Coordinates of C-alpha atoms in Angstrom, one line a residue:
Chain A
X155 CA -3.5 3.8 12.9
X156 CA -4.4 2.1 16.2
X157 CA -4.2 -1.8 16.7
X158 CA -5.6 -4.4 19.5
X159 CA -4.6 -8.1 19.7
X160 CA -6.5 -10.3 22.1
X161 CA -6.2 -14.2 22.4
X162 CA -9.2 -16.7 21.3
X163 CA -9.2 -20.0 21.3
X164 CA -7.1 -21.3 18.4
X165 CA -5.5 -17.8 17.0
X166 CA -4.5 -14.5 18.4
X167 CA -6.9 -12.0 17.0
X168 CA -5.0 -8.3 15.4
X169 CA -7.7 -6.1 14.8
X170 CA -6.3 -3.0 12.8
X171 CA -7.7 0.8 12.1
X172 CA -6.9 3.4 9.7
X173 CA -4.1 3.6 7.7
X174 CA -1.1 1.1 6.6
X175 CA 1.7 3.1 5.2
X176 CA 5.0 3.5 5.7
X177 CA 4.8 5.6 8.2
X178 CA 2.5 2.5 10.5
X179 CA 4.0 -0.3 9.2
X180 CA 6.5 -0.9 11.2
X181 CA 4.6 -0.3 14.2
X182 CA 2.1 -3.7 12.6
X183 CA 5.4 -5.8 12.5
X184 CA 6.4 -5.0 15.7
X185 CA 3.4 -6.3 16.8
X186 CA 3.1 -9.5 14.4
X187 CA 7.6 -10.2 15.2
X188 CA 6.5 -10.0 18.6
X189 CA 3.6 -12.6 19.0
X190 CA 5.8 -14.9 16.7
X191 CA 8.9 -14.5 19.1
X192 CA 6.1 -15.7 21.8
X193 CA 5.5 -18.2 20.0
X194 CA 1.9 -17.2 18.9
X195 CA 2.1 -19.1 15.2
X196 CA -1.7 -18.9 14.6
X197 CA -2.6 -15.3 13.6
X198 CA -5.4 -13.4 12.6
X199 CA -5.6 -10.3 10.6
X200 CA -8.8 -8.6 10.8
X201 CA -8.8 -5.7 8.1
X202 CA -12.5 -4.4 8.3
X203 CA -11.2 -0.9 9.9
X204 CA -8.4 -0.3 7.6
X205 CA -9.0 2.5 5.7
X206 CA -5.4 2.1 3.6
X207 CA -3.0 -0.5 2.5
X208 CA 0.1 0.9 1.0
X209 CA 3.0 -2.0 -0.8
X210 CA 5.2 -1.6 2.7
X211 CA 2.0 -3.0 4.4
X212 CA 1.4 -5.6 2.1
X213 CA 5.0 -6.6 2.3
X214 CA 4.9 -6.7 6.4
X215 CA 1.9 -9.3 5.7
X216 CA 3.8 -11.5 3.3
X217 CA 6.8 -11.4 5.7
X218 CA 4.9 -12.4 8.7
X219 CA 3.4 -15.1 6.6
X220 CA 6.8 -16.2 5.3
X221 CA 7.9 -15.8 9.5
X222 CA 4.8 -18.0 10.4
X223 CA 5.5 -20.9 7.5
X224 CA 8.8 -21.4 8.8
X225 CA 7.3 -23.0 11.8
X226 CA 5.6 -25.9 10.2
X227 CA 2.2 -25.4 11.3
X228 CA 2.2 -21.4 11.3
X229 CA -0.4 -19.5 9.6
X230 CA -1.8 -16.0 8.8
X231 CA -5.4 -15.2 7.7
X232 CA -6.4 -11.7 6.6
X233 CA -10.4 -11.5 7.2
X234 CA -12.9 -8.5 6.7
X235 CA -10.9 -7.0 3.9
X236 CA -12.5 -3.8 2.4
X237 CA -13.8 -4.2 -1.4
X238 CA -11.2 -1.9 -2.3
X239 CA -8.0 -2.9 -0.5
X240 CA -9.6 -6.3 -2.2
X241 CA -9.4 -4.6 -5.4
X242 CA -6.1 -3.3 -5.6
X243 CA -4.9 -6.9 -4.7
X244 CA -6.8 -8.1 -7.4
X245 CA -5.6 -5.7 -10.2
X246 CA -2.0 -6.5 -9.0
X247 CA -2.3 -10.3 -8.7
X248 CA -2.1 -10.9 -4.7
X249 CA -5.7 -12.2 -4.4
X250 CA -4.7 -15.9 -4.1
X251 CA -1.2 -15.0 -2.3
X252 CA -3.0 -14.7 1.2
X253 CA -5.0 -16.9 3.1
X254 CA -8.7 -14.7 3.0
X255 CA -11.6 -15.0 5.0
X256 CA -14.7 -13.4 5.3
X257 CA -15.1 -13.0 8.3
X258 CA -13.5 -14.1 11.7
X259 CA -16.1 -16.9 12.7
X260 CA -14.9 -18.5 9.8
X261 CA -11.2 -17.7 9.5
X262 CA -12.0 -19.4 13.4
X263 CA -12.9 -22.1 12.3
X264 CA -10.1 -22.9 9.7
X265 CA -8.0 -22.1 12.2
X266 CA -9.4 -26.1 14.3
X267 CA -8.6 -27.9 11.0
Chain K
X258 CA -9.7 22.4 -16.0
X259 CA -8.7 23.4 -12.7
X260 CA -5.6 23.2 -11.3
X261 CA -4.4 23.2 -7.9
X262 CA -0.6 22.9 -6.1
X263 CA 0.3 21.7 -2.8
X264 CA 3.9 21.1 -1.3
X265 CA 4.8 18.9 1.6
X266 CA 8.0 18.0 3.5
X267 CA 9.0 14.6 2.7
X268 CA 8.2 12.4 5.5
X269 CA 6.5 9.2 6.0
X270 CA 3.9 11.3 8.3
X271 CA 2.8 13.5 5.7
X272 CA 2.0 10.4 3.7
X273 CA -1.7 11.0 5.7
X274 CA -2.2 14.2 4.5
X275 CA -0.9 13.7 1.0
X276 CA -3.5 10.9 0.8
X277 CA -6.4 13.1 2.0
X278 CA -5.3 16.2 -0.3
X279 CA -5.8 13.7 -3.6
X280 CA -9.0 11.6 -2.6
X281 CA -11.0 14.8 -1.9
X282 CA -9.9 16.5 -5.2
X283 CA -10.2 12.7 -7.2
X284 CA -13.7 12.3 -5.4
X285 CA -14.9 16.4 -5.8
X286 CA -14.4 15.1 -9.8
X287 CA -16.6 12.1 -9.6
X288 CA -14.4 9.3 -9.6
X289 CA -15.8 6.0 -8.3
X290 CA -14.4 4.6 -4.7
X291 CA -12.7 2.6 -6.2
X292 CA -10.8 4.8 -8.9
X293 CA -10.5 6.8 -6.3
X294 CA -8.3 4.5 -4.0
X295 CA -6.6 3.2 -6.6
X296 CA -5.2 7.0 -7.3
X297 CA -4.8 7.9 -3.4
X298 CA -2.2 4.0 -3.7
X299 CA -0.3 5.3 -6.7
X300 CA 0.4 8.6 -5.0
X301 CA 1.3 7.3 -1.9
X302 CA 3.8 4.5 -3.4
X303 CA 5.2 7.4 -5.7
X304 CA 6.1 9.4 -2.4
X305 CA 7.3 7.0 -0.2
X306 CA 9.4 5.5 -3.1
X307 CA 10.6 9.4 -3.1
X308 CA 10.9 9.3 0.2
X309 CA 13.2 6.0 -0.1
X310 CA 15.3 6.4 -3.2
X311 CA 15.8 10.2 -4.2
X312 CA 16.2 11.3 -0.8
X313 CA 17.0 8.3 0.8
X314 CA 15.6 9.8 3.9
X315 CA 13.0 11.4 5.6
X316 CA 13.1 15.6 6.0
X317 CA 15.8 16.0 3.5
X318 CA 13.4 17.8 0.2
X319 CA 10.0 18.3 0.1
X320 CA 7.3 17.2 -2.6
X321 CA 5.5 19.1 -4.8
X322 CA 1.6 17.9 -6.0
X323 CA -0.2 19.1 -9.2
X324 CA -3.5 18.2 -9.6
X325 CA -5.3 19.1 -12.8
X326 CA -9.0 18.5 -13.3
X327 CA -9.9 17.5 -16.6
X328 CA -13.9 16.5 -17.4
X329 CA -12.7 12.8 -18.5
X330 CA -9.4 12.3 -16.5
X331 CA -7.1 13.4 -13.6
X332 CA -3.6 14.5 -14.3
X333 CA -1.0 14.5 -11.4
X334 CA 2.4 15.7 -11.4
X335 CA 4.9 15.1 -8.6
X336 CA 7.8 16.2 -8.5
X337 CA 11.4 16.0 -6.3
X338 CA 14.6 17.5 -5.9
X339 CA 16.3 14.0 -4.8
X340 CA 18.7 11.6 -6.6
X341 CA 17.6 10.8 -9.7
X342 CA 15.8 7.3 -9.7
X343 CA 15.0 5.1 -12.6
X344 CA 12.2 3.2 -11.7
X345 CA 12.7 1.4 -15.6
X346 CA 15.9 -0.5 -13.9
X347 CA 13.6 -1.8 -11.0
X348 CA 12.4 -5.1 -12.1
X349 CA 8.4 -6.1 -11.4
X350 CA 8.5 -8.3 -8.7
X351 CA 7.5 -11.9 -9.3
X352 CA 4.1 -12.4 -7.6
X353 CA 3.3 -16.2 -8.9
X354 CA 6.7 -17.0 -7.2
X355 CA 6.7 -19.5 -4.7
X356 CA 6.9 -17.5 -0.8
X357 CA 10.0 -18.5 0.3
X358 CA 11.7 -17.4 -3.0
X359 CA 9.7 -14.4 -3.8
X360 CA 11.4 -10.9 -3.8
X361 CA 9.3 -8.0 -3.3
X362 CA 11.5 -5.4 -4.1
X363 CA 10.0 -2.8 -6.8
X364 CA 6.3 -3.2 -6.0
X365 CA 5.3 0.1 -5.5
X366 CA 6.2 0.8 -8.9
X367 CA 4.6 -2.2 -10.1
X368 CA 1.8 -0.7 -7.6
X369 CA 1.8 2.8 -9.7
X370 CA 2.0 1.3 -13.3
X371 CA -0.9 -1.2 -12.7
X372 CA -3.4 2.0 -10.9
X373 CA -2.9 4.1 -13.2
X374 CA -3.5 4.4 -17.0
X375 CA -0.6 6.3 -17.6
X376 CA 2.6 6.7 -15.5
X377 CA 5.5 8.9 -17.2
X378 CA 8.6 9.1 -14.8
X379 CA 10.9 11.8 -15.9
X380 CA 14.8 12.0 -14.5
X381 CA 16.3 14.2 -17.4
X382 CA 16.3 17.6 -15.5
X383 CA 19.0 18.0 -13.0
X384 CA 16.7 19.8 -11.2
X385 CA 14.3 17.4 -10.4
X386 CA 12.4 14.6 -11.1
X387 CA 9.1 14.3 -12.1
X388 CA 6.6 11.7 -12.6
X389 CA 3.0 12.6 -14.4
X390 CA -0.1 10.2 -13.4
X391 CA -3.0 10.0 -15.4
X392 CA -6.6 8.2 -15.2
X393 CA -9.3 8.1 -17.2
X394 CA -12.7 8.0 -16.0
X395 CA -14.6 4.7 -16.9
X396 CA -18.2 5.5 -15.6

């Protein structure tokens, strides 16, 4: 699993690859505690290299987005999912429990409103 | 039917590995992609929750894969020599909760139970515990 982040204009941009188990997890919410320490409360997730999502993923997601509510105006947006990460969090119920975008123009651009 | 076996140390690294050994034997049998991940996600959550909970630890017992071949489904057997763990006493996490409420404790068994068609977890032996996964081809 490797990871970038890089700064645009109104969101700080996590571009992930590979896998998300619980074995890399932790190393993903290192990253996310850390831009929220910085102060960074507009984040987004692009998943369109991940080749896995395991629950202790998942659950670094929800606490980041949990992290980011608790300041007011924070939020997370997962864009580029793969159809079958998008699958699994349909067949258990999570498809409306993250903010989803297609793709990150427009998870961009809800991130101006 | 074909069967084959393959034993791992416990370890979250070996969680890579484990994942490649069952999506190249669930794809060799024709599963779609997306049966096929679905599997790899109930494997993976059964180890790490074996991982977690019967060894509490990583490098302390090592996990054992069956994978049996049938022509309409995929049986696969995992078994520990950990604490028991009954995964029945782990309550399914309440996903329509509001965020700040919510618990997420016991989702990857709720992970496992919704993947798969059938998921028999079996602590009786005092030798180990085992847990059989089974999934039917649709297509």
């Amino acid at each position: 699993m490797n990871f970038s982040i890089n700064p645009l204009s109104h969101c700080d941009l996590i571009k992930i690859s590979g896998r998300i188990d619980s074995y890399t997890a932790p190393k993903i919410q290192d990253a996310l505690d850390s831009l929220i320490r910085k102060g960074q409360y507009n984040i987004l997730v692009d998943m369109q290299d991940v080749s896995y999502l395991s629950s202790s993923g998942i659950l670094v997601f929800l606490d980041a987005q949990r992290k980011l509510k608790g300041q007011g105006n924070g939020k997370m947006i997962l864009t580029n999912l793969p159809p079958n990460i998008f699958s699994v969090f349909e067949i258990v119920g999570l498809e409306n429990v993250f903010n989803c975008c297609e793709d990150v123009q427009s998870a961009e651009e809800r991130f101006q409103k | 039917m074909k069967t084959i076996t393959k034993t791992f140390a416990g370890n979250y690294q070996n969680l890579a590995a484990i994942g490649e050994f069952v999506v190249k034997i669930a794809s060799d049998q024709g599963f779609s992609s997306k049966e096929v991940y679905a599997i790899q996600t109930a494997v993976d959550e059964a180890c790490a929750n074996i991982i977690d909970h019967a060894y509490k630890g990583e490098d302390l017992g090592e996990i054992k894969i069956t994978i049996t071949s049938f022509p309409d489904r995929i049986e696969i057997f995992i078994e520990d020599t950990g604490e028991s763990f009954a995964p029945e006493e782990v309550p399914a996490p309440d996903i329509t909760s509001p965020l700040e409420i919510r618990k997420e404790r016991g989702l990857g068994v709720f992970f496992i139970r919704k993947l798969m068609d059938e998921a028999t977890f079996d602590c009786s032996s005092e030798d180990c515990n085992t847990l059989t996964l089974v999934k039917f081809k649709r297509s």
